[in-house]
Short mmCIF file of C-alpha atoms and ligand atoms in Angstrom, two decimals:
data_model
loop_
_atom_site.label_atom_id
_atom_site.label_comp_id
_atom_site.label_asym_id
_atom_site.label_seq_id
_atom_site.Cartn_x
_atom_site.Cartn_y
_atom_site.Cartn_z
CA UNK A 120 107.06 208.45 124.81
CA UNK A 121 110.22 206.29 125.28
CA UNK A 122 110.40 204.61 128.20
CA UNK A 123 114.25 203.27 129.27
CA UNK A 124 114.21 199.82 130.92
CA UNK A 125 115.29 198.31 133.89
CA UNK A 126 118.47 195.90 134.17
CA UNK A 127 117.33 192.64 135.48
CA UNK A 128 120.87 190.46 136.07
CA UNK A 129 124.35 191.02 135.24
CA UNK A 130 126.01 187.35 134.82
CA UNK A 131 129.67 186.87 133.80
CA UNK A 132 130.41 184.28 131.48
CA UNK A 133 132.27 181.28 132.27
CA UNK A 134 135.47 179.36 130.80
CA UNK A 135 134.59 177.09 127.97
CA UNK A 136 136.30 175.33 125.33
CA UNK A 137 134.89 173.32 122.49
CA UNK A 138 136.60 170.97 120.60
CA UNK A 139 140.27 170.64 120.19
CA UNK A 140 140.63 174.51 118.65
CA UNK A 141 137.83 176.68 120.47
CA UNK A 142 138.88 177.97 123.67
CA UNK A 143 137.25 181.30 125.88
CA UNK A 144 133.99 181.68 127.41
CA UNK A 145 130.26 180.40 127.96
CA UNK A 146 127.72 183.76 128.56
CA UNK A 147 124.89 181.03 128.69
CA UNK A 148 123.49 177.34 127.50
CA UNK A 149 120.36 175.92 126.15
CA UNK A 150 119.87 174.48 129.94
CA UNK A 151 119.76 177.95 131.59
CA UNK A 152 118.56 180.39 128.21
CA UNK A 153 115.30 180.70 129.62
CA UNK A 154 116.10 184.24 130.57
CA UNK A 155 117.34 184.95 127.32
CA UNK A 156 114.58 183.47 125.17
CA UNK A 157 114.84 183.54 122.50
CA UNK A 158 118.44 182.93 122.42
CA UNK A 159 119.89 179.63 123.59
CA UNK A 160 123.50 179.94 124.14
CA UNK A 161 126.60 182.55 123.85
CA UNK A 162 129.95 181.54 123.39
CA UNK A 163 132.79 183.96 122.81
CA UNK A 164 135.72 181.53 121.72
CA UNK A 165 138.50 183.88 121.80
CA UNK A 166 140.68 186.08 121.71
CA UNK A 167 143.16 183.09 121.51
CA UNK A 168 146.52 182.51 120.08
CA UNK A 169 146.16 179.11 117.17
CA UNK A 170 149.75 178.17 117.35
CA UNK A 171 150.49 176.57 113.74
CA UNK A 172 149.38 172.87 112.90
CA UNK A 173 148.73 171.29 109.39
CA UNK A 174 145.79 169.84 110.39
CA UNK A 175 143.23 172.09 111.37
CA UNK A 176 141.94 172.45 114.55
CA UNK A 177 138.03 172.71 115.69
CA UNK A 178 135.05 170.49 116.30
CA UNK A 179 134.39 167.28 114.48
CA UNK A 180 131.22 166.43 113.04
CA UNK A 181 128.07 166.75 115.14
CA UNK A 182 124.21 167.00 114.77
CA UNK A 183 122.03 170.28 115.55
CA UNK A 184 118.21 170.23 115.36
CA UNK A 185 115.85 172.38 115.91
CA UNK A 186 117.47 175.62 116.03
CA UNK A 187 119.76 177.55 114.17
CA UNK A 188 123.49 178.66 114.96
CA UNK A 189 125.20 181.89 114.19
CA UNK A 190 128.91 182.72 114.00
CA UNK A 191 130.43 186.25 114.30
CA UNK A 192 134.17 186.24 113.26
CA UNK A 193 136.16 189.12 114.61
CA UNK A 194 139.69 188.06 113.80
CA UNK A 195 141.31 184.82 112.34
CA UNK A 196 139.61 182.42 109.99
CA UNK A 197 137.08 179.75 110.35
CA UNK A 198 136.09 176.93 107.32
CA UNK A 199 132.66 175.11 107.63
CA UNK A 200 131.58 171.84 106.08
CA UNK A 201 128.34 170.31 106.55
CA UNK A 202 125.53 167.26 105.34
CA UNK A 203 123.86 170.06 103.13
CA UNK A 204 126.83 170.04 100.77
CA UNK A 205 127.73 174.16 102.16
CA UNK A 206 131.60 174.93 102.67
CA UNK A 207 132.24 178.13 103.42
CA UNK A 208 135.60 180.33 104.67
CA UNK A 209 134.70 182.87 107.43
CA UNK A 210 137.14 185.66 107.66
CA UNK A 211 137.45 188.82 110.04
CA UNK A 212 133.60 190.47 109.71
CA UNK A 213 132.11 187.61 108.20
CA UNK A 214 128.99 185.86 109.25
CA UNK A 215 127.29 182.54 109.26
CA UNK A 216 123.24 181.83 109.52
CA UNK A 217 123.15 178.19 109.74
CA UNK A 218 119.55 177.38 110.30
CA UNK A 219 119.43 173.21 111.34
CA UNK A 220 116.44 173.20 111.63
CA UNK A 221 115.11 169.06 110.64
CA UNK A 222 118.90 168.40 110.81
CA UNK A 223 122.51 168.85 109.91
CA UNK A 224 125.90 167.48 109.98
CA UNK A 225 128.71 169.81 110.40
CA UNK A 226 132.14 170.66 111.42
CA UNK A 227 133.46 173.50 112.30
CA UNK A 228 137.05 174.31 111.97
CA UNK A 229 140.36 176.81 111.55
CA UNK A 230 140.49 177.90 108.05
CA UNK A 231 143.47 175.62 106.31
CA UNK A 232 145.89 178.37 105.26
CA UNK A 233 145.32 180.52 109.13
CA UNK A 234 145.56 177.16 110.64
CA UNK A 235 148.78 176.69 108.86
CA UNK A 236 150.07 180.19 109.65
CA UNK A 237 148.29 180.11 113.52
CA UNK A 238 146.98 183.37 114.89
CA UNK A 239 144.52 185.10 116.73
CA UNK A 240 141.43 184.19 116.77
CA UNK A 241 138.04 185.83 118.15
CA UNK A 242 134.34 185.22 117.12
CA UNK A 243 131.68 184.25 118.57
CA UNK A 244 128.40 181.84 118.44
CA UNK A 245 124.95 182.12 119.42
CA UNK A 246 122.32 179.27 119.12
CA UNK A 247 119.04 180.90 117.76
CA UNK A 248 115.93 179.07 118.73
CA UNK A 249 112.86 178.42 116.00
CA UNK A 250 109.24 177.86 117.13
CA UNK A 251 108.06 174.72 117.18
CA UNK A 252 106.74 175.09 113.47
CA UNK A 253 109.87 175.98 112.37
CA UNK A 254 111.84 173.28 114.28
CA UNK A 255 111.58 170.37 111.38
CA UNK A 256 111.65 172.85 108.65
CA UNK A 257 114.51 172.45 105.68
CA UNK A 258 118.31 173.36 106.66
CA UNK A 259 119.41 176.36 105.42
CA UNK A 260 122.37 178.15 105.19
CA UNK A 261 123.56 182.06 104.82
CA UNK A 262 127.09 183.26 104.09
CA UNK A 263 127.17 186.54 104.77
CA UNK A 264 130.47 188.57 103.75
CA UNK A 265 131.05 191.59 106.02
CA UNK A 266 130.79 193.70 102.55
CA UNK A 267 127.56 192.80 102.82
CA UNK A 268 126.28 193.90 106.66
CA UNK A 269 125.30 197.28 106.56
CA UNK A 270 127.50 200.13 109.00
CA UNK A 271 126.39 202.91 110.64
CA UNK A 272 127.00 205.98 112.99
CA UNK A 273 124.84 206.65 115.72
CA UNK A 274 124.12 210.03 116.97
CA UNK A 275 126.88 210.50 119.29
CA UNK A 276 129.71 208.57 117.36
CA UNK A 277 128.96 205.17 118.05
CA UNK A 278 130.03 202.75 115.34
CA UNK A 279 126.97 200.02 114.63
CA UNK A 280 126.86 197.06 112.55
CA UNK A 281 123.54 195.49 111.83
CA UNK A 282 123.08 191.65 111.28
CA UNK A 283 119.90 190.84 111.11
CA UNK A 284 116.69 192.82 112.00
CA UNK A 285 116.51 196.84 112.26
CA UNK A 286 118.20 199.00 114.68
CA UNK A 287 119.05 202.36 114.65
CA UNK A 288 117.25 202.45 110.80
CA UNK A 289 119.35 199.78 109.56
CA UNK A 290 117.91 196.30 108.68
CA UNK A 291 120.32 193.54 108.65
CA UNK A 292 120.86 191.00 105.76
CA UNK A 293 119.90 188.00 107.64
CA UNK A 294 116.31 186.49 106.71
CA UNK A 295 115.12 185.20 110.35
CA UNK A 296 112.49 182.97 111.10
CA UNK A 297 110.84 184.54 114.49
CA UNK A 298 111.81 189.02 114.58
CA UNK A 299 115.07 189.55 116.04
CA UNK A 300 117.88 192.00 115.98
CA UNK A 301 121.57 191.23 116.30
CA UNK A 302 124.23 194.26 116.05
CA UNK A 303 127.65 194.90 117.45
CA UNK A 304 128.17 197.95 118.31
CA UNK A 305 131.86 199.94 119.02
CA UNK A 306 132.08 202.79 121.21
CA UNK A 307 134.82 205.10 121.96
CA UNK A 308 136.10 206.74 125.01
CA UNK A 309 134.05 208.55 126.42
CA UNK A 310 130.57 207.92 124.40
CA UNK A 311 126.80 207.70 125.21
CA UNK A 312 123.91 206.50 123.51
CA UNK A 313 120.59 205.60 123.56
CA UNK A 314 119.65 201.54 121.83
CA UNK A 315 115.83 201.42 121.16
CA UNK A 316 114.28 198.44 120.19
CA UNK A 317 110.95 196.62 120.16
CA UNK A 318 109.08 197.13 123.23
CA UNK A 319 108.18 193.54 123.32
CA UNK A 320 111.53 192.09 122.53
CA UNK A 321 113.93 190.52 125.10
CA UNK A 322 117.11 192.54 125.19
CA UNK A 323 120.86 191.72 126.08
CA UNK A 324 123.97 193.51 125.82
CA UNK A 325 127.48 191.39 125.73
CA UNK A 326 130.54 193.27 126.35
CA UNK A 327 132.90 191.91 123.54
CA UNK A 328 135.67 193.92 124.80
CA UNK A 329 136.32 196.58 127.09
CA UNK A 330 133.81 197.98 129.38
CA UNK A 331 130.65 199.61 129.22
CA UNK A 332 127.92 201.06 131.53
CA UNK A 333 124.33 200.06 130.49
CA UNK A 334 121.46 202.27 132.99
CA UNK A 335 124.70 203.69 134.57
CA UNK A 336 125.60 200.13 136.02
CA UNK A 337 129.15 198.95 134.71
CA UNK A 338 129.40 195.77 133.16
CA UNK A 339 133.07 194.26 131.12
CA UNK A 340 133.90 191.95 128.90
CA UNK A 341 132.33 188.75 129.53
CA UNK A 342 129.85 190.02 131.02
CA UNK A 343 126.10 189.82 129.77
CA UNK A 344 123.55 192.66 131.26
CA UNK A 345 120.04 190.98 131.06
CA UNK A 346 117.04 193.90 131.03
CA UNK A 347 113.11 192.85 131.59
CA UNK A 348 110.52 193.61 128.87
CA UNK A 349 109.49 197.04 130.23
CA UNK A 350 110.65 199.86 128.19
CA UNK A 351 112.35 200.07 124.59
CA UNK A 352 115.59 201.84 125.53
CA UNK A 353 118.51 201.74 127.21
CA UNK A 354 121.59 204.17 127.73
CA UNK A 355 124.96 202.51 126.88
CA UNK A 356 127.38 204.68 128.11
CA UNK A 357 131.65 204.10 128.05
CA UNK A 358 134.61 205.96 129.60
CA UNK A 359 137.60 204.02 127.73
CA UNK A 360 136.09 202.40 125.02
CA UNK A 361 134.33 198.85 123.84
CA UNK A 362 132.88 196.64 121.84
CA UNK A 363 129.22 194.99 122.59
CA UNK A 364 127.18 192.29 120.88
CA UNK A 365 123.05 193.47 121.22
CA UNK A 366 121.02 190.92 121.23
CA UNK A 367 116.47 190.77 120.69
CA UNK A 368 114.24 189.24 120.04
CA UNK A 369 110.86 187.96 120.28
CA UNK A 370 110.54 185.51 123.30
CA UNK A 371 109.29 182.23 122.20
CA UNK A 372 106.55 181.25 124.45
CA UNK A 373 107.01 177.17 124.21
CA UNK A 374 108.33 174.58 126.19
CA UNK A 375 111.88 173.35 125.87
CA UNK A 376 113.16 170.05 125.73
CA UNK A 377 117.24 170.04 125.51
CA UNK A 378 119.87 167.22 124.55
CA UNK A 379 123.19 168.54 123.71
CA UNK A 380 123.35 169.79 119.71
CA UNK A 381 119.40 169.02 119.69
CA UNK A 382 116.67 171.95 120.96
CA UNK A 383 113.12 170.70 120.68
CA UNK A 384 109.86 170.97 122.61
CA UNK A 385 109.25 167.16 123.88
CA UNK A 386 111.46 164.75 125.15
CA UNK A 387 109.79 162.16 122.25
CA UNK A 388 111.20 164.73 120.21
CA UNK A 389 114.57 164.19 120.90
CA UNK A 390 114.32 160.77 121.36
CA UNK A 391 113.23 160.77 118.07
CA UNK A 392 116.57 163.26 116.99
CA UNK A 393 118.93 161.10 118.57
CA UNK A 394 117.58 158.29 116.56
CA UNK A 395 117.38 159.96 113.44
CA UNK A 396 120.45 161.31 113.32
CA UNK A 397 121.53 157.41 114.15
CA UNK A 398 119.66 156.41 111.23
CA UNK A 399 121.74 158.89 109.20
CA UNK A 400 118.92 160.78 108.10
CA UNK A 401 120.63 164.01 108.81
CA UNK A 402 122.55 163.25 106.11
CA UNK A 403 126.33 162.73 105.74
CA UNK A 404 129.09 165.33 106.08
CA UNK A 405 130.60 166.74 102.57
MN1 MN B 1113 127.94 172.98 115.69
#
């Protein structure tokens, strides 16, 4: 017997730029993700207008340890460099699994030839937290082409594509370190259905675009609907249309210690990040 569960918060994200080239909206940080454990921080950069510049736009290089970050690219073009010698172009569907972990240099930019063209751009990132006996683990890195996340259609019409973990009988491509499911999801006019996922997972629904009602309680884009760990389903519901990021996972029960691009447990442990990475033992970018 299903039971659906109960909506805890509805928060609406806030505006947030990053870098010279990343401009939209914040849905959370590492300093407040304790309600969405264990996911440390949404941003939906996007949709913007790039206007055209030979030099492309983004975010220098910067450290990240002890988590892993994820981008979702929904239009435009995104190029990625970091200190584990991985460069990879991120087009329209494409995803990125960068697991940090020990450490990484990166930077994260417009894609040369859509930089030189300018256009819209949309995607978003999430910051993925490991447990503590993941945290100092090797980097690692997946490129995943949208050929390669699976589609399907759910009972009523709903559109679903599954990133990592299973939802809906799909499993997603992504190897993950803790369970968790990510999907996007696209729902016409008009639609219901029902999401089901691991009773003891966390569960949050971003509205990408449009708007949605989750339990029968509306919720629009920028908006993230929080629900507490006490059912497996919940009723997503539209009457013109949208597009939602689901988010689960399996809370990580462990203290958090947070410094900007570093996630750890201790605040010896990022001491002992920052210094690190000043030692340059996270490497060099190339
Ligand atoms: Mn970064």
């Amino acid at each position: 017997m299903k039971t659906q569960r109960t909506i805890s918060d509805i928060r609406t994200a806030t505006p947030s730029s990053v870098g010279d080239g990343f401009v939209g909206l914040n849905a959370f940080h590492p300093q407040g993700s304790r309600p969405f454990n264990p996911f440390l921080l949404l941003d939906h950069h996007g949709p913007m207008q790039v206007q055209p510049s030979e030099r492309p736009k983004g975010v220098d290089e910067h450290p990240h340890r002890g988590f892993e970050t994820v981008t979702i690219v929904y239009d435009g073009a995104l190029e990625h460099r970091d200190s584990a010698g991985n460069h990879g172009k991120l087009f329209a569907g494409d995803v990125q699994w960068m697991t940090a972990a020990s450490g990484i240099i990166h930077e994260e930019k417009h894609e040369q030839a859509f930089s030189r063209q300018g256009g819209n751009l949309d995607f978003v990132q999430l910051w993925v937290n490991l447990r503590a006996k993941d945290k100092m683990s090797q980097p690692r890195y997946q490129d995943i082409a949208s050929s390669r996340i699976p589609m399907g259609t759910l009972p009523n019409g709903g559109q679903l594509r599954i990133i990592a973990g299973e939802l809906a009988g799909l499993q997603g491509p992504v190897n993950t370190f803790s369970p968790i499911v990510v999907a996007d999801l696209m729902l016409a006019s008009g639609q219901s259905e029902t999401i089901t996922v691991p009773a003891d997972h966390s569960l949050m629904v971003y509205v990408l675009s449009g708007q949605a009602a989750i339990n029968g309680k509306p919720i629009e884009r920028g908006q993230v609907a929080l629900t507490k760990i006490d059912g497996d389903t919940i009723d997503l519901s539209t009457t013109s249309g949208a597009k939602v990021l689901i988010l689960a996972g399996e809370p990580i029960q462990e203290p958090l210690a947070v410094y900007g691009p570093f996630v750890m447990n201790t605040r010896e442990e990022i001491l002992e990040a920052f210094s690190d990475f000043q030692a340059g033992k996270m490497g060099v970018l190339q």
